[in-house]
């Protein structure tokens, strides 16, 4: 099971808490998935925040607050500071958006904010691209986890750049890596785990499914399958056929 | 005094941030605060005095991905 900043979590599935049809369906989806971490956010208090806090405390798993919606270093740092106090955790999913159509991370501001927050004692989970140099800079800035996107948030497109994700895995074999965002189907989640990723973070694919509880379970099973497959050392793909049934000893019937 | 509270201009008495939270019914709520864009720790709220034109953000746990 993955370990982040010295904390071992119970499952490689990290699940978001947004967009479910109801709070009880959300809670059921978490139970069905056995998710190891729940992601949450901060928003202006309009009355619903207190009940929601009780609900997520009841899940009894580690909470990863995010800085979703932030567009600048300053916003992200202030949000992280508020989250640390509110959720009593040094963990922060650092998300700084550059482009609103793709929700592409602003990787320059991300590296700067990661440094500021790491120096201030935060344990940063950066939502980033799969770019090797950006990821290297994030590690230099103090991050001990990397969370490259699979595809734009909420797009459900799966892994847009499996080569880049595989390359990242190979370059940083000892860094916990999480595919964050873009997962639409259990097969996408399985693929991430087959690449040797430590965990998958998803939300929309479960919350917006026709049956979120069933999809949560399907994701959990796919992640477990991908994990087992990676550990089992899969065969290499090849262009030519190779008979699986022995040819030697075949009866001569021609 | 006029305070921008969560983006909305409000006439509030204060004078401290803690007083304002009590005034809007969040005196005992689990919230975090930022004053003029800077994080304001809970422990400092009783001694943080607001002035006309200040912007106070009051946030709470919310759903997120």
Short mmCIF file of C-alpha atoms in Angstrom, two decimals:
data_model
loop_
_atom_site.label_atom_id
_atom_site.label_comp_id
_atom_site.label_asym_id
_atom_site.label_seq_id
_atom_site.Cartn_x
_atom_site.Cartn_y
_atom_site.Cartn_z
CA UNK A 1 0.00 0.00 0.00
CA UNK A 2 1.25 3.51 -0.72
CA UNK A 3 3.09 5.58 1.82
CA UNK A 4 3.01 9.36 1.73
CA UNK A 5 5.30 11.41 3.94
CA UNK A 6 5.70 8.47 6.29
CA UNK A 7 1.99 7.67 6.51
CA UNK A 8 0.90 4.32 5.11
CA UNK A 9 -2.61 4.43 3.67
CA UNK A 10 -4.95 1.47 3.41
CA UNK A 11 -5.74 1.67 -0.30
CA UNK A 12 -4.21 2.99 -3.51
CA UNK A 13 -7.51 4.68 -4.33
CA UNK A 14 -7.76 8.33 -3.38
CA UNK A 15 -11.32 9.55 -3.81
CA UNK A 16 -12.79 13.03 -4.08
CA UNK A 17 -15.87 14.13 -2.17
CA UNK A 18 -17.50 16.43 -4.75
CA UNK A 19 -20.45 16.10 -7.12
CA UNK A 20 -22.25 13.11 -5.57
CA UNK A 21 -26.04 13.00 -5.85
CA UNK A 22 -26.31 13.11 -2.04
CA UNK A 23 -24.15 12.96 1.10
CA UNK A 24 -25.35 9.45 1.88
CA UNK A 25 -24.42 8.20 -1.61
CA UNK A 26 -21.00 9.78 -1.12
CA UNK A 27 -20.54 7.95 2.18
CA UNK A 28 -21.71 4.67 0.61
CA UNK A 29 -19.31 5.14 -2.31
CA UNK A 30 -16.43 5.59 0.11
CA UNK A 31 -17.39 2.46 1.99
CA UNK A 32 -17.76 0.46 -1.24
CA UNK A 33 -14.40 1.63 -2.55
CA UNK A 34 -12.36 1.25 0.61
CA UNK A 35 -10.61 4.49 -0.47
CA UNK A 36 -7.47 5.27 1.51
CA UNK A 37 -7.70 9.06 1.36
CA UNK A 38 -10.54 11.57 0.91
CA UNK A 39 -9.89 14.87 -0.82
CA UNK A 40 -11.76 17.97 0.31
CA UNK A 41 -11.69 21.71 -0.27
CA UNK A 42 -12.47 25.00 1.40
CA UNK A 43 -15.18 27.36 0.32
CA UNK A 44 -16.93 30.39 1.75
CA UNK A 45 -19.12 29.26 4.60
CA UNK A 46 -22.72 29.42 3.50
CA UNK A 47 -24.08 27.09 6.18
CA UNK A 48 -23.28 23.66 4.74
CA UNK A 49 -19.69 23.40 5.89
CA UNK A 50 -20.32 22.22 9.43
CA UNK A 51 -22.40 19.19 8.45
CA UNK A 52 -19.95 18.30 5.71
CA UNK A 53 -17.10 18.34 8.19
CA UNK A 54 -18.91 15.84 10.41
CA UNK A 55 -19.57 13.64 7.38
CA UNK A 56 -15.94 13.45 6.31
CA UNK A 57 -14.71 12.92 9.86
CA UNK A 58 -17.08 9.95 9.93
CA UNK A 59 -15.28 8.35 6.98
CA UNK A 60 -12.37 7.77 9.35
CA UNK A 61 -9.64 7.98 6.69
CA UNK A 62 -6.90 10.58 6.16
CA UNK A 63 -8.10 13.87 4.67
CA UNK A 64 -6.22 15.61 1.87
CA UNK A 65 -7.39 19.22 1.49
CA UNK A 66 -6.85 20.89 -1.86
CA UNK A 67 -6.28 24.39 -3.17
CA UNK A 68 -8.67 23.87 -6.09
CA UNK A 69 -9.66 27.01 -7.92
CA UNK A 70 -6.54 28.96 -6.97
CA UNK A 71 -4.86 30.84 -9.80
CA UNK A 72 -1.89 32.39 -8.00
CA UNK A 73 0.84 31.56 -5.54
CA UNK A 74 -0.61 33.94 -2.96
CA UNK A 75 -4.12 32.48 -3.16
CA UNK A 76 -2.76 28.95 -2.94
CA UNK A 77 -0.53 29.68 0.05
CA UNK A 78 -3.31 31.42 1.99
CA UNK A 79 -5.73 28.60 1.17
CA UNK A 80 -3.19 26.01 2.29
CA UNK A 81 -2.67 27.83 5.58
CA UNK A 82 -6.42 27.95 6.21
CA UNK A 83 -6.75 24.27 5.31
CA UNK A 84 -3.97 23.26 7.70
CA UNK A 85 -5.76 24.93 10.58
CA UNK A 86 -9.22 23.68 9.64
CA UNK A 87 -8.35 20.06 8.92
CA UNK A 88 -5.41 19.81 11.33
CA UNK A 89 -3.11 18.25 8.76
CA UNK A 90 0.16 19.33 7.10
CA UNK A 91 -0.99 17.60 3.90
CA UNK A 92 -2.05 19.81 1.03
CA UNK A 93 -2.97 18.95 -2.53
CA UNK A 94 -1.43 21.92 -4.26
CA UNK A 95 -3.38 22.95 -7.32
CA UNK A 96 -2.74 26.21 -9.17
CA UNK A 97 -4.64 26.57 -12.41
CA UNK A 98 -3.31 28.42 -15.43
CA UNK A 99 -5.98 27.79 -18.02
CA UNK A 100 -9.68 27.51 -17.27
CA UNK A 101 -10.59 25.44 -20.33
CA UNK A 102 -8.14 22.63 -19.65
CA UNK A 103 -7.56 23.27 -15.92
CA UNK A 104 -3.91 22.90 -16.86
CA UNK A 105 -1.63 23.47 -13.85
CA UNK A 106 0.48 26.63 -13.76
CA UNK A 107 3.68 24.69 -13.26
CA UNK A 108 5.86 27.78 -12.69
CA UNK A 109 3.69 29.07 -9.85
CA UNK A 110 3.33 25.49 -8.62
CA UNK A 111 7.07 25.07 -8.11
CA UNK A 112 7.32 28.44 -6.32
CA UNK A 113 4.33 27.67 -4.08
CA UNK A 114 5.63 24.16 -3.36
CA UNK A 115 8.87 25.68 -2.10
CA UNK A 116 7.11 28.26 0.09
CA UNK A 117 4.80 25.67 1.58
CA UNK A 118 7.45 22.97 2.07
CA UNK A 119 9.67 25.52 3.86
CA UNK A 120 6.68 26.29 6.09
CA UNK A 121 6.30 22.65 7.13
CA UNK A 122 3.61 21.55 4.71
CA UNK A 123 3.70 18.12 3.08
CA UNK A 124 2.82 18.99 -0.48
CA UNK A 125 1.00 16.77 -2.99
CA UNK A 126 1.41 18.78 -6.22
CA UNK A 127 -1.15 18.39 -9.01
CA UNK A 128 1.24 18.69 -11.95
CA UNK A 129 1.87 17.65 -15.53
CA UNK A 130 4.01 14.62 -16.39
CA UNK A 131 6.88 16.88 -17.52
CA UNK A 132 10.16 15.46 -16.21
CA UNK A 133 11.84 18.79 -15.58
CA UNK A 134 8.84 20.24 -13.76
CA UNK A 135 8.62 17.12 -11.63
CA UNK A 136 12.34 17.35 -10.89
CA UNK A 137 11.89 20.97 -9.81
CA UNK A 138 9.00 19.98 -7.55
CA UNK A 139 11.22 17.41 -5.85
CA UNK A 140 13.95 20.06 -5.48
CA UNK A 141 11.31 22.33 -3.90
CA UNK A 142 10.66 19.74 -1.19
CA UNK A 143 7.81 17.62 -2.56
CA UNK A 144 8.05 13.92 -1.71
CA UNK A 145 5.01 12.94 -3.78
CA UNK A 146 4.14 13.81 -7.38
CA UNK A 147 0.64 13.80 -8.81
CA UNK A 148 0.75 14.15 -12.61
CA UNK A 149 -2.52 14.44 -14.46
CA UNK A 150 -3.77 11.59 -16.64
CA UNK A 151 -5.95 13.99 -18.62
CA UNK A 152 -7.72 17.28 -17.83
CA UNK A 153 -9.83 17.24 -14.67
CA UNK A 154 -13.30 15.82 -15.24
CA UNK A 155 -12.58 14.87 -18.87
CA UNK A 156 -12.66 11.10 -18.30
CA UNK A 157 -10.19 10.61 -21.14
CA UNK A 158 -7.87 8.30 -19.26
CA UNK A 159 -4.10 8.45 -19.64
CA UNK A 160 -3.34 10.89 -22.47
CA UNK A 161 0.38 10.26 -22.36
CA UNK A 162 1.21 6.76 -21.13
CA UNK A 163 4.74 7.13 -22.48
CA UNK A 164 5.32 10.28 -20.39
CA UNK A 165 3.87 8.66 -17.29
CA UNK A 166 6.01 5.55 -17.79
CA UNK A 167 9.07 7.71 -18.28
CA UNK A 168 8.31 9.60 -15.07
CA UNK A 169 7.97 6.31 -13.20
CA UNK A 170 11.33 5.17 -14.55
CA UNK A 171 13.09 8.45 -13.69
CA UNK A 172 11.83 8.62 -10.14
CA UNK A 173 11.57 5.00 -8.99
CA UNK A 174 11.54 5.87 -5.29
CA UNK A 175 9.07 8.77 -5.32
CA UNK A 176 5.41 7.99 -4.62
CA UNK A 177 3.55 8.78 -7.85
CA UNK A 178 -0.19 9.30 -8.16
CA UNK A 179 -2.18 9.75 -11.35
CA UNK A 180 -4.49 12.60 -10.48
CA UNK A 181 -7.35 13.58 -12.77
CA UNK A 182 -8.70 12.46 -16.10
CA UNK A 183 -9.72 8.94 -15.09
CA UNK A 184 -13.05 7.93 -16.63
CA UNK A 185 -13.13 4.15 -16.47
CA UNK A 186 -11.77 1.41 -14.23
CA UNK A 187 -9.53 0.33 -17.12
CA UNK A 188 -7.81 3.75 -16.97
CA UNK A 189 -7.16 3.32 -13.27
CA UNK A 190 -5.86 -0.20 -13.85
CA UNK A 191 -3.53 1.10 -16.55
CA UNK A 192 -2.04 3.65 -14.16
CA UNK A 193 -1.35 0.93 -11.62
CA UNK A 194 0.08 -1.38 -14.30
CA UNK A 195 2.58 1.39 -15.07
CA UNK A 196 3.77 1.08 -11.50
CA UNK A 197 2.03 4.10 -10.04
CA UNK A 198 1.45 4.08 -6.33
CA UNK A 199 -2.09 5.39 -6.35
CA UNK A 200 -4.86 6.97 -8.39
CA UNK A 201 -6.86 10.03 -7.40
CA UNK A 202 -10.28 10.37 -8.97
CA UNK A 203 -13.63 11.96 -8.29
CA UNK A 204 -15.88 12.72 -11.26
CA UNK A 205 -15.73 9.20 -12.71
CA UNK A 206 -17.36 7.85 -9.56
CA UNK A 207 -19.52 10.76 -8.43
CA UNK A 208 -21.10 11.35 -11.86
CA UNK A 209 -21.60 7.71 -12.77
CA UNK A 210 -25.19 6.49 -12.95
CA UNK A 211 -24.47 4.32 -9.91
CA UNK A 212 -21.63 5.93 -7.96
CA UNK A 213 -21.48 3.18 -5.36
CA UNK A 214 -21.07 0.43 -7.98
CA UNK A 215 -18.49 2.51 -9.87
CA UNK A 216 -16.55 3.12 -6.66
CA UNK A 217 -16.31 -0.62 -6.15
CA UNK A 218 -15.33 -1.17 -9.80
CA UNK A 219 -12.53 1.38 -9.46
CA UNK A 220 -11.25 -0.30 -6.33
CA UNK A 221 -11.20 -3.70 -8.03
CA UNK A 222 -9.44 -2.30 -11.11
CA UNK A 223 -6.80 -0.62 -8.97
CA UNK A 224 -6.18 -3.83 -7.09
CA UNK A 225 -5.95 -5.75 -10.38
CA UNK A 226 -3.48 -3.22 -11.82
CA UNK A 227 -1.40 -3.35 -8.66
CA UNK A 228 -1.25 -7.15 -8.74
CA UNK A 229 -0.41 -7.12 -12.44
CA UNK A 230 2.47 -4.71 -11.98
CA UNK A 231 3.88 -6.76 -9.13
CA UNK A 232 3.54 -9.88 -11.29
CA UNK A 233 6.00 -8.45 -13.88
CA UNK A 234 3.93 -8.44 -17.10
CA UNK A 235 5.32 -9.71 -20.39
CA UNK A 236 6.58 -7.29 -23.00
CA UNK A 237 4.34 -6.62 -26.01
CA UNK A 238 5.76 -7.95 -29.29
CA UNK A 239 4.90 -7.59 -32.94
CA UNK A 240 5.08 -11.23 -33.96
CA UNK A 241 2.90 -14.08 -32.74
CA UNK A 242 4.47 -16.60 -30.40
CA UNK A 243 2.48 -19.83 -29.96
CA UNK A 244 1.44 -20.44 -26.41
CA UNK A 245 0.67 -24.09 -27.11
CA UNK A 246 3.85 -26.15 -27.65
CA UNK A 247 4.48 -27.13 -31.26
CA UNK A 248 6.77 -30.03 -30.32
CA UNK A 249 4.93 -33.31 -30.24
CA UNK A 250 2.09 -32.16 -32.46
CA UNK A 251 0.53 -35.03 -34.39
CA UNK A 252 1.27 -35.09 -38.08
CA UNK A 253 -2.19 -35.03 -39.64
CA UNK A 254 -1.50 -33.38 -42.97
CA UNK B 1 -18.28 49.80 9.80
CA UNK B 2 -18.36 48.53 6.23
CA UNK B 3 -16.59 45.20 5.77
CA UNK B 4 -16.40 43.09 2.66
CA UNK B 5 -17.41 39.71 4.07
CA UNK B 6 -16.97 36.82 1.64
CA UNK B 7 -17.21 39.25 -1.27
CA UNK B 8 -20.32 41.04 0.00
CA UNK B 9 -20.25 44.51 1.57
CA UNK B 10 -21.80 44.30 5.04
CA UNK B 11 -22.35 46.78 7.83
CA UNK B 12 -20.94 45.06 10.90
CA UNK B 13 -20.14 46.15 14.44
CA UNK B 14 -17.06 44.14 15.32
CA UNK B 15 -14.63 45.41 16.34
CA UNK B 16 -12.66 42.13 16.38
CA UNK B 17 -12.80 39.33 13.84
CA UNK B 18 -14.08 37.03 16.58
CA UNK B 19 -16.88 39.53 17.32
CA UNK B 20 -17.84 39.60 13.65
CA UNK B 21 -17.96 35.79 13.51
CA UNK B 22 -20.30 35.80 16.52
CA UNK B 23 -22.37 38.55 14.87
CA UNK B 24 -22.95 36.41 11.77
CA UNK B 25 -23.71 33.26 13.76
CA UNK B 26 -20.36 31.54 13.28
CA UNK B 27 -18.85 32.24 16.69
CA UNK B 28 -18.43 28.56 17.49
CA UNK B 29 -18.31 27.21 13.94
CA UNK B 30 -15.41 25.33 12.40
CA UNK B 31 -14.16 27.97 9.99
CA UNK B 32 -10.86 29.46 8.85
CA UNK B 33 -10.30 33.14 8.16
CA UNK B 34 -8.24 35.39 5.93
CA UNK B 35 -8.02 39.14 6.36
CA UNK B 36 -7.16 41.18 3.29
CA UNK B 37 -5.81 38.10 1.56
CA UNK B 38 -3.59 36.96 4.44
CA UNK B 39 -4.32 33.93 6.63
CA UNK B 40 -5.60 34.94 10.05
CA UNK B 41 -5.08 32.12 12.59
CA UNK B 42 -7.99 31.36 14.92
CA UNK B 43 -5.93 32.24 17.98
CA UNK B 44 -5.48 35.80 16.71
CA UNK B 45 -9.15 36.49 15.87
CA UNK B 46 -10.06 37.99 19.27
CA UNK B 47 -7.24 40.53 19.06
CA UNK B 48 -7.52 41.29 15.33
CA UNK B 49 -9.43 44.55 15.05
CA UNK B 50 -11.26 45.30 11.84
CA UNK B 51 -11.41 48.68 10.18
CA UNK B 52 -13.62 50.20 7.52
CA UNK B 53 -12.94 48.71 4.10
CA UNK B 54 -11.32 45.48 5.32
CA UNK B 55 -11.99 42.28 3.39
CA UNK B 56 -12.68 39.22 5.51
CA UNK B 57 -12.96 35.72 4.09
CA UNK B 58 -14.59 33.02 6.19
CA UNK B 59 -14.29 29.50 4.79
CA UNK B 60 -15.41 26.06 5.88
CA UNK B 61 -14.82 22.45 4.81
CA UNK B 62 -16.45 21.72 1.49
CA UNK B 63 -16.63 18.96 -1.11
CA UNK B 64 -13.57 18.73 -3.33
CA UNK B 65 -11.67 16.51 -5.72
#
